[in-house]
Short mmCIF file of C-alpha atoms in Angstrom, two decimals:
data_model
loop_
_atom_site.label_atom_id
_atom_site.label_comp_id
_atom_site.label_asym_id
_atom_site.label_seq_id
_atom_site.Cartn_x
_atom_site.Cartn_y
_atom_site.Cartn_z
CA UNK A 1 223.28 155.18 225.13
CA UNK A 2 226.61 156.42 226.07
CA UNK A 3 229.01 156.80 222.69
CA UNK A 4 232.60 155.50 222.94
CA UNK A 5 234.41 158.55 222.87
CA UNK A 6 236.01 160.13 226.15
CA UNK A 7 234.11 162.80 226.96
CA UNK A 8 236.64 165.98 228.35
CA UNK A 9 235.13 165.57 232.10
CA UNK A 10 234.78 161.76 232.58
CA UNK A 11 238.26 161.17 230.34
CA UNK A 12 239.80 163.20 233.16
CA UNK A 13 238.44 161.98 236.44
CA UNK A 14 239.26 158.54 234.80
CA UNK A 15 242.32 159.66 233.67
CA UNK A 16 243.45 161.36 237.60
CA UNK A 17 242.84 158.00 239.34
CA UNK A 18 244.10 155.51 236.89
CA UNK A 19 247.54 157.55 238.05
CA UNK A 20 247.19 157.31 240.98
CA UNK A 21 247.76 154.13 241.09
CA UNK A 22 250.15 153.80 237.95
CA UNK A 23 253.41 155.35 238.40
CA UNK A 24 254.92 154.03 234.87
CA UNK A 25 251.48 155.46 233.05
CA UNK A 26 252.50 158.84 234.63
CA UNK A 27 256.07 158.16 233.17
CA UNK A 28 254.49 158.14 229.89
CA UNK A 29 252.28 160.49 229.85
CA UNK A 30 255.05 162.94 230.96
CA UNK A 31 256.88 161.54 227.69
CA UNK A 32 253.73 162.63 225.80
CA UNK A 33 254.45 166.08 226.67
CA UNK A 34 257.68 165.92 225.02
CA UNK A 35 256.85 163.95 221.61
CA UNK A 36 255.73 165.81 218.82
CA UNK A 37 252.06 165.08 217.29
CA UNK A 38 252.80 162.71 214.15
CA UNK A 39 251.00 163.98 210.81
CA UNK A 40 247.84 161.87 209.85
CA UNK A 41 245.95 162.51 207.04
CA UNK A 42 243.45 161.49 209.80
CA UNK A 43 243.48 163.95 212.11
CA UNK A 44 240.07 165.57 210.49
CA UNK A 45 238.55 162.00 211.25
CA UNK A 46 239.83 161.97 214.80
CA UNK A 47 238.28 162.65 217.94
CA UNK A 48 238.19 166.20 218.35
CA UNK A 49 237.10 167.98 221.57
CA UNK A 50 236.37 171.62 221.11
CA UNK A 51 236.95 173.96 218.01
CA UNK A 52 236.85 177.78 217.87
CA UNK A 53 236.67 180.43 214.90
CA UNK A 54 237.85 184.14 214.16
CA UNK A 55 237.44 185.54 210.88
CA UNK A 56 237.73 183.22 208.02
CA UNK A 57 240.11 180.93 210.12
CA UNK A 58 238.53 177.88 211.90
CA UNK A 59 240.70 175.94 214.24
CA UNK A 60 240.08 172.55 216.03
CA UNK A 61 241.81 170.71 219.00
CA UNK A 62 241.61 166.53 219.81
CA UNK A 63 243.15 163.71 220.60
CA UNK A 64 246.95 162.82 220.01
CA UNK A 65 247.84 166.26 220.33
CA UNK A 66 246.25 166.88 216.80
CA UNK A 67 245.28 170.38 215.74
CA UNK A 68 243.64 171.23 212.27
CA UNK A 69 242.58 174.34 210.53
CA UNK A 70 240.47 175.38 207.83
CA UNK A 71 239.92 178.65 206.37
CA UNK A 72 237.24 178.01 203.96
CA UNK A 73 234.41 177.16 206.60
CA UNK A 74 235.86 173.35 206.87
CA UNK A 75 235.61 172.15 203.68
CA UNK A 76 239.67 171.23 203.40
CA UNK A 77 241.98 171.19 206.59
CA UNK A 78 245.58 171.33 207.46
CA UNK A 79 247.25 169.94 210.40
CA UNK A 80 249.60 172.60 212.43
CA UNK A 81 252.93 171.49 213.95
CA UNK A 82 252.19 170.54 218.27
CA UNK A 83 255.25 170.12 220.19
CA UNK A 84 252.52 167.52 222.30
CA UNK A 85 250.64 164.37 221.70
CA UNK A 86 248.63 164.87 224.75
CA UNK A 87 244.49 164.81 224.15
CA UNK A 88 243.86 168.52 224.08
CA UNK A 89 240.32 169.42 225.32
CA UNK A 90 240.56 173.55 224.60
CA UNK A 91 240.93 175.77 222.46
CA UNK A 92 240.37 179.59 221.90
CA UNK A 93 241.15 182.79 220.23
CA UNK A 94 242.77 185.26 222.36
CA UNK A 95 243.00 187.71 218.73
CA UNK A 96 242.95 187.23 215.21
CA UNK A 97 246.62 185.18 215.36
CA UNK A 98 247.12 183.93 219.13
CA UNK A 99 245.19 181.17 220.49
CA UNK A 100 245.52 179.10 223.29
CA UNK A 101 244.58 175.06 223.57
CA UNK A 102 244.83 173.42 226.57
CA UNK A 103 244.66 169.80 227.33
CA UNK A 104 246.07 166.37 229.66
CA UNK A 105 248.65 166.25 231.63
CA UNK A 106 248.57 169.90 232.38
CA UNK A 107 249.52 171.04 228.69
CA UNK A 108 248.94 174.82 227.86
CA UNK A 109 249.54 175.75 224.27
CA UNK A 110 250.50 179.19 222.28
CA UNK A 111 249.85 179.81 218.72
CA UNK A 112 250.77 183.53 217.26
CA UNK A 113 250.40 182.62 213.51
CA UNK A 114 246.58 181.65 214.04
CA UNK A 115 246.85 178.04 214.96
CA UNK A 116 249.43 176.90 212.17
CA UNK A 117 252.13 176.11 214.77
CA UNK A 118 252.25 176.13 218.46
CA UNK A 119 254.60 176.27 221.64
CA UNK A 120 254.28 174.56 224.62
CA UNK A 121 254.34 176.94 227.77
CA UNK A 122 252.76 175.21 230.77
CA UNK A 123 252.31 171.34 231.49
CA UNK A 124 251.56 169.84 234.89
CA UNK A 125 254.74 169.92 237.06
CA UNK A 126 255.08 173.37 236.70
CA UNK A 127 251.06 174.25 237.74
CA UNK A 128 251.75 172.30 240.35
CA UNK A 129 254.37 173.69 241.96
CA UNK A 130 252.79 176.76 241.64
CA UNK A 131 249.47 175.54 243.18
CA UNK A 132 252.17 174.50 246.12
CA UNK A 133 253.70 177.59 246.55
CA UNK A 134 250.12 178.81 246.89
CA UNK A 135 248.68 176.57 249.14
CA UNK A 136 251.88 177.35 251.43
CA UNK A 137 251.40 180.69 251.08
CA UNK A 138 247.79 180.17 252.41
CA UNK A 139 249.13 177.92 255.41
CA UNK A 140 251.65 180.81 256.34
CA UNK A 141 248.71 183.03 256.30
CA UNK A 142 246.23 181.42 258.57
CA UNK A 143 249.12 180.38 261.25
CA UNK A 144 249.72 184.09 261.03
CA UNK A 145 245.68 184.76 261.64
CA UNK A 146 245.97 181.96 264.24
CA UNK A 147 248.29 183.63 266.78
CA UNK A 148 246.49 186.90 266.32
CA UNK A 149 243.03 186.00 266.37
CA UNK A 150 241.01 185.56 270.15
CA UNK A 151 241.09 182.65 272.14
CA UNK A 152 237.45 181.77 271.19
CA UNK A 153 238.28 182.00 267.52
CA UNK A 154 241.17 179.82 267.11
CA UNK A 155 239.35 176.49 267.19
CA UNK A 156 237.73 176.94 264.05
CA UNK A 157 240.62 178.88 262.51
CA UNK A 158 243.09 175.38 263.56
CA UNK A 159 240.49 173.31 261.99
CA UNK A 160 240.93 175.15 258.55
CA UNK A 161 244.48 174.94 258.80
CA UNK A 162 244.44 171.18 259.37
CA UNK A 163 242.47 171.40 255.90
CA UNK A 164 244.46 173.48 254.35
CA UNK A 165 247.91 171.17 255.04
CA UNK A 166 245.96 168.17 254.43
CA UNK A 167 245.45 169.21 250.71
CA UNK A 168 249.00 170.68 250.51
CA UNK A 169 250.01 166.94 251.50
CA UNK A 170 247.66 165.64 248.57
CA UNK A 171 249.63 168.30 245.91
CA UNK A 172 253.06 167.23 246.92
CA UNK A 173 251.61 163.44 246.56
CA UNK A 174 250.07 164.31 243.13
CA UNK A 175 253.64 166.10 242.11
CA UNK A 176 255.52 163.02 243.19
CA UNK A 177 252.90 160.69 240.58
CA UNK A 178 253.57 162.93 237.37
CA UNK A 179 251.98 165.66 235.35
CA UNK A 180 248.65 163.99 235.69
CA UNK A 181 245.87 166.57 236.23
CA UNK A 182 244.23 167.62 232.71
CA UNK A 183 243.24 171.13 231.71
CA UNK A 184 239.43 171.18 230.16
CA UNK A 185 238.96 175.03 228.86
CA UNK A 186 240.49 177.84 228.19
CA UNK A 187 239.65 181.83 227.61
CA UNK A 188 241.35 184.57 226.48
CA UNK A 189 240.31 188.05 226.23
CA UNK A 190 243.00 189.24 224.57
CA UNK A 191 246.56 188.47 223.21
CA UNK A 192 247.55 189.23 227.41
CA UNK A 193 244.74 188.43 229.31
CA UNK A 194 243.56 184.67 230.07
CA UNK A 195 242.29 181.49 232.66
CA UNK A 196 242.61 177.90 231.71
CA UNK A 197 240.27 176.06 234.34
CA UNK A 198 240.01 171.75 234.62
CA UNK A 199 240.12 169.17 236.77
CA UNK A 200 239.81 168.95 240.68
CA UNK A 201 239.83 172.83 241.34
CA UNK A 202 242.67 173.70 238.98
CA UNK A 203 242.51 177.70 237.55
CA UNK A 204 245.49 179.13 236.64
CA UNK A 205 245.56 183.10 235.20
CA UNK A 206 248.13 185.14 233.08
CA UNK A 207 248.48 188.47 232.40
CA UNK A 208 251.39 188.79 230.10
CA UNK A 209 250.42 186.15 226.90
CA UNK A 210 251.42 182.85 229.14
CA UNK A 211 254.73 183.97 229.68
CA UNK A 212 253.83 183.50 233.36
CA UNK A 213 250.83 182.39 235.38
CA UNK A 214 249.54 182.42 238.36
CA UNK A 215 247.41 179.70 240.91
CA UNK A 216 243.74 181.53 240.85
CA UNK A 217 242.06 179.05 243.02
CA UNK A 218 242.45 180.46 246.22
CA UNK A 219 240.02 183.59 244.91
CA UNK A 220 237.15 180.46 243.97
CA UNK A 221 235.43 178.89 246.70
CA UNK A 222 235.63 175.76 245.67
CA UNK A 223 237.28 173.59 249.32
CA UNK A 224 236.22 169.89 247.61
CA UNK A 225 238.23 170.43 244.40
CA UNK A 226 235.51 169.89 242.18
CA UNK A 227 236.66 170.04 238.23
CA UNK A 228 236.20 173.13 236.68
CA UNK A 229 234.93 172.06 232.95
CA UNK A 230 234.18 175.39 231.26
CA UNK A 231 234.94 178.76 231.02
CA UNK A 232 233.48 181.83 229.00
CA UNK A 233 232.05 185.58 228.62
CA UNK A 234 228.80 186.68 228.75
CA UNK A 235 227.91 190.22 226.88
CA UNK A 236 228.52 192.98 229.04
CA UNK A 237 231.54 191.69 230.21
CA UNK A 238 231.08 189.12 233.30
CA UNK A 239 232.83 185.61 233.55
CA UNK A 240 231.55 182.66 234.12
CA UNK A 241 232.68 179.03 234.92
CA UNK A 242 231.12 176.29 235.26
CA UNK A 243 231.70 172.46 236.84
CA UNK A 244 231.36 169.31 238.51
CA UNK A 245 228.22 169.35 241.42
CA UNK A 246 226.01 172.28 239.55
CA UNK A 247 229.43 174.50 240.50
CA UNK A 248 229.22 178.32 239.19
CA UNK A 249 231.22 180.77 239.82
CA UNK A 250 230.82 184.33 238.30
CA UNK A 251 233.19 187.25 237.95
CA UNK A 252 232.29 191.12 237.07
CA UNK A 253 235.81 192.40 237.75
CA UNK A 254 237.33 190.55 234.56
CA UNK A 255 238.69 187.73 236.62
CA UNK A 256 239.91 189.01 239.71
CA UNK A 257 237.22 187.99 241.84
CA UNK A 258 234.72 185.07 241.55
CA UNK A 259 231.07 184.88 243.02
CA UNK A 260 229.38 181.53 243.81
CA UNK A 261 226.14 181.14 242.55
CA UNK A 262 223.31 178.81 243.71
CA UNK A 263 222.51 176.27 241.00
CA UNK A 264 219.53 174.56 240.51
CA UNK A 265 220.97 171.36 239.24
CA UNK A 266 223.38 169.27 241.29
CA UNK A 267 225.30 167.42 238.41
CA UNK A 268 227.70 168.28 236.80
CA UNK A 269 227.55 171.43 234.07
CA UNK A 270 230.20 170.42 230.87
CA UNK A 271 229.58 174.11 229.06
CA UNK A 272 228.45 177.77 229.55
CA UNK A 273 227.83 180.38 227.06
CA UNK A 274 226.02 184.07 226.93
CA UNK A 275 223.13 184.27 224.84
CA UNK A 276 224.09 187.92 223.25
CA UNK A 277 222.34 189.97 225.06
CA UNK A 278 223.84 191.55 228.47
CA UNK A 279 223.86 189.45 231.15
CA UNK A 280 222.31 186.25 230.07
CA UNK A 281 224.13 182.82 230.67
CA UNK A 282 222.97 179.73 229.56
CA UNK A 283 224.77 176.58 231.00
CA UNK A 284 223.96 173.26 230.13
CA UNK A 285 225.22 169.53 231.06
CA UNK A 286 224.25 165.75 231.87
CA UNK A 287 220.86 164.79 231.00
CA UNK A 288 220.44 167.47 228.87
CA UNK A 289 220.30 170.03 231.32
CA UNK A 290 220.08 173.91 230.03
CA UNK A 291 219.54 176.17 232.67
CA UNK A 292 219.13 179.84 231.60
CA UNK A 293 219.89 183.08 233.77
CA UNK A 294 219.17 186.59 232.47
CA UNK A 295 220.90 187.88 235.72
CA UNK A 296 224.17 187.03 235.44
CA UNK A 297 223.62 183.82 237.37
CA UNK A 298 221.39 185.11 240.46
CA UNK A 299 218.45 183.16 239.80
CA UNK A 300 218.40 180.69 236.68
CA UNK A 301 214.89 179.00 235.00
CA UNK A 302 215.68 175.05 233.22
CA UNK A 303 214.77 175.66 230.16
CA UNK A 304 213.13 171.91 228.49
CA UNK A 305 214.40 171.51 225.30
CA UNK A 306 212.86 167.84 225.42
CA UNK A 307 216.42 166.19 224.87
CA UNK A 308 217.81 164.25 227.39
CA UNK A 309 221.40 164.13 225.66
CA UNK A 310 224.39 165.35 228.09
CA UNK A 311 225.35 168.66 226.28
CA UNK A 312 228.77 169.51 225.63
CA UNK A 313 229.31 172.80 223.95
CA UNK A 314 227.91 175.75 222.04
CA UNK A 315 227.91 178.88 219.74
CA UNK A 316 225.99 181.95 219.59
CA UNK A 317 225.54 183.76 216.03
CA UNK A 318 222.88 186.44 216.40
CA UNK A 319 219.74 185.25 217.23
CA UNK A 320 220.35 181.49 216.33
CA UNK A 321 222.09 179.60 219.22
CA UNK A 322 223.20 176.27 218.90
CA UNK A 323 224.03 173.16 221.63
CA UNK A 324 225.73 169.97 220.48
CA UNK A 325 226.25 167.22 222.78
CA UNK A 326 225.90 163.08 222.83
CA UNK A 327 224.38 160.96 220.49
CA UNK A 328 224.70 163.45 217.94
CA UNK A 329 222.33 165.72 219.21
CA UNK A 330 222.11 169.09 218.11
CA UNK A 331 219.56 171.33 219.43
CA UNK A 332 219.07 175.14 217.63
CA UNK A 333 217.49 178.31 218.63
CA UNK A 334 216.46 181.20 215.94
CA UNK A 335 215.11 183.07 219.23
CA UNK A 336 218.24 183.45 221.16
CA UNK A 337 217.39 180.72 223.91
CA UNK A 338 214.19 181.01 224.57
CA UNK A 339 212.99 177.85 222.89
CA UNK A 340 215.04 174.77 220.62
CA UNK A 341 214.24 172.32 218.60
CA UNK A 342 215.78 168.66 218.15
CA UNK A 343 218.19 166.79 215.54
CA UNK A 344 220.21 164.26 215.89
CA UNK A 345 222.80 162.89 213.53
CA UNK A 346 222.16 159.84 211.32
CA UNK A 347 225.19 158.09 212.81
CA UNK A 348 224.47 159.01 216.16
CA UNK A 349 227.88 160.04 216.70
CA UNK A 350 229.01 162.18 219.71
CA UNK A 351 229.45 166.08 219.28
CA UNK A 352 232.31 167.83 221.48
CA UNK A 353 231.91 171.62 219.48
CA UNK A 354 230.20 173.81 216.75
CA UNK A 355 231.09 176.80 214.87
CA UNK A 356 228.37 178.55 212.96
CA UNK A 357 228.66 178.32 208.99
CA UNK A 358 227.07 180.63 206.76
CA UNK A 359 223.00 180.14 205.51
CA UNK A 360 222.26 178.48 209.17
CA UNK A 361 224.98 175.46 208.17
CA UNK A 362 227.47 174.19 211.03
CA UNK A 363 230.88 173.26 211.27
CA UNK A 364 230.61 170.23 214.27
CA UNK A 365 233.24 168.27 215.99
CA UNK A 366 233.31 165.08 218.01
CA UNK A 367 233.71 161.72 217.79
CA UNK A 368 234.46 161.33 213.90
CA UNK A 369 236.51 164.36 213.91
CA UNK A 370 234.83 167.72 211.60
CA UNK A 371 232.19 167.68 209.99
CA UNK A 372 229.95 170.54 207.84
CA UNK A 373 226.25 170.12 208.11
CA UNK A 374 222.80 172.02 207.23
CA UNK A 375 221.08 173.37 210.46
CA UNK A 376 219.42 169.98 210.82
CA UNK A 377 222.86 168.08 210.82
CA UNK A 378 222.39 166.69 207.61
CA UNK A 379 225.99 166.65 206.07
CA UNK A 380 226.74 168.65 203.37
CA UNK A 381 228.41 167.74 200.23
#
């Protein structure tokens, strides 16, 4: 049974075409980028979409621009001051005090007082006119390759151009509509070093904190535009994202250049994660799909956990992994991934992120905002 929150993948394909075809909506959305998130004492009971932890600080990201932290394992919260009121679907620690969230309407967020306040430094017309310059860049390129290449190659060569100007044509169309296009992860490595990733195609990197960024696409081989849901690391230092169609893409260089991997699932993947140890990647989806690799994506075994749940997120902590995802499913591993067993929450209620809690408890997120629970999701007093 499908739960009544907006999942971060479906909320933004839904949320792409309603604007395509609603020019005001845009209007307002791009208004939503410019009014502050109001205080509610209910932002801990709100939809939240992902949450992320370093140290003692928890931090959590949702709807109506809301962000909340806790640093006594989610048993009190405080909202932080949002320049936004966008649904943010991402959040993570770049170091102890900067984080990055990420959400609709292109938003990209900067904390550097560990999530208490934030700045706004990217939001959808400004990734897209970067995507332009891009894809112009690319069309200046293949004319170029075009008038050198032979006779017998420049079929081919004009039909990718033709492809190439069709989807500039698309971006200018999509610039004209509004900030519209919704960021659905982000990762940082580093208080420099980071990729937000989301819907059709968009990855964006930055080198210098978000100061800048630039359109990463071109260096995925991704021509249909399929979303990008999910980014992460895997130990020993690869990247991996994940998306729409089974898409994964996997990077050894730290980011500069992405690998597509066969997958053996053709729907679409909503979370990655490495199990710990070097070179493992577990991704997992609709229909509770968990697929696991312990090659860095070469080959990949479905692992049956015996849920049929769409998965959303999840957290490594040692040897205990845990998955959340719909209908309050939570699924937990003491043997790093090989083999999980089943709860589900009383209430049923969707799960967007966990953080690991000390003695085996959780700190989830979802559909009723935070919540702390035992290891079977049995809430704690």
């Amino acid at each position: 049974m499908a739960t009544s929150f907006v999942r971060k993948t479906l909320g933004a394909a839904c949320l792409g075409l309603s604007m395509v075809c609603a020019s005001p909506v845009a209007m307002a959305l791009g208004d939503l980028l410019e009014t502050p998130a109001r205080p509610s004492d209910l932002a801990p009971e709100s939809l939240l979409n992902d949450v992320a932890s370093s140290g003692d600080r928890i931090v959590a990201a949702g709807e109506r621009g809301h962000i909340i932290y806790s640093d006594d394992q989610g048993k009190t919260w405080s909202q932080a001051k949002v320049p936004v009121s966008v649904t943010l679907t991402g959040v993570d620690f770049g170091t102890k005090t900067d984080l990055w969230a990420v959400g609709h309407s292109g938003a990209v967020l900067h904390s550097g007082d560990s999530g208490a306040t934030w700045e706004l430094q990217l939001d959808g017309i400004r990734a897209a006119k970067l995507a332009i310059a891009s894809q112009e860049d690319e069309i200046a390129q293949m004319e170029q390759r075009i008038e050198e290449a032979p006779e017998a190659d420049k079929g081919d060569l004009e039909w990718a151009l033709d492809d190439l100007k069709f989807r500039l044509e698309n971006m200018q169309s999509d610039l004209d509509i509004g900030p519209v296009n919704p960021f659905l992860d982000v990762w940082f490595e580093n208080a420099s070093h980071g990729f937000v990733v989301g819907a059709y195609g968009m990855i964006y990197r930055t080198v210098d904190g978000g100061k800048s960024w630039q359109d990463w696409a071109p260096k995925i081989e991704n021509p249909q535009g399929y979303h990008l849901n999910a980014i992460s690391s895997v130990a020993g230092g690869a990247l991996v994202i994940v998306g729409e169609a089974g898409q994964i893409f996997v990077s050894v260089d730290n980011g500069e250049s992405w690998e597509k991997r066969d997958s053996p699932y053709p729907g679409s993947l909503f979370g990655v994660m490495g199990t710990g140890r070097v070179n493992e990647i577990l991704a997992f989806g609709l229909r509770g799909t968990l697929m696991f690799s312990s090659d860095l994506g070469k080959s990949w075994s479905i692992v049956n956990t015996g849920s049929s749940a769409t998965l959303n997120d999840g957290a490594a902590d040692g040897d205990r992994i845990v998955l959340v995802g719909n209908e309050g499913t939570v699924l937990t591993s003491g043997n790093s991934g090989d083999t999980f067993r089943e709860s589900l929450l009383e209430d049923r209620e969707g799960l967007m992120g966990v953080v690991p809690l000390a003695d085996t408890n959780l700190l989830l997120v979802g559909e009723h905002g935070a919540k702390r629970t035992d290891a079977d999701g049995k809430k704690l007093q």
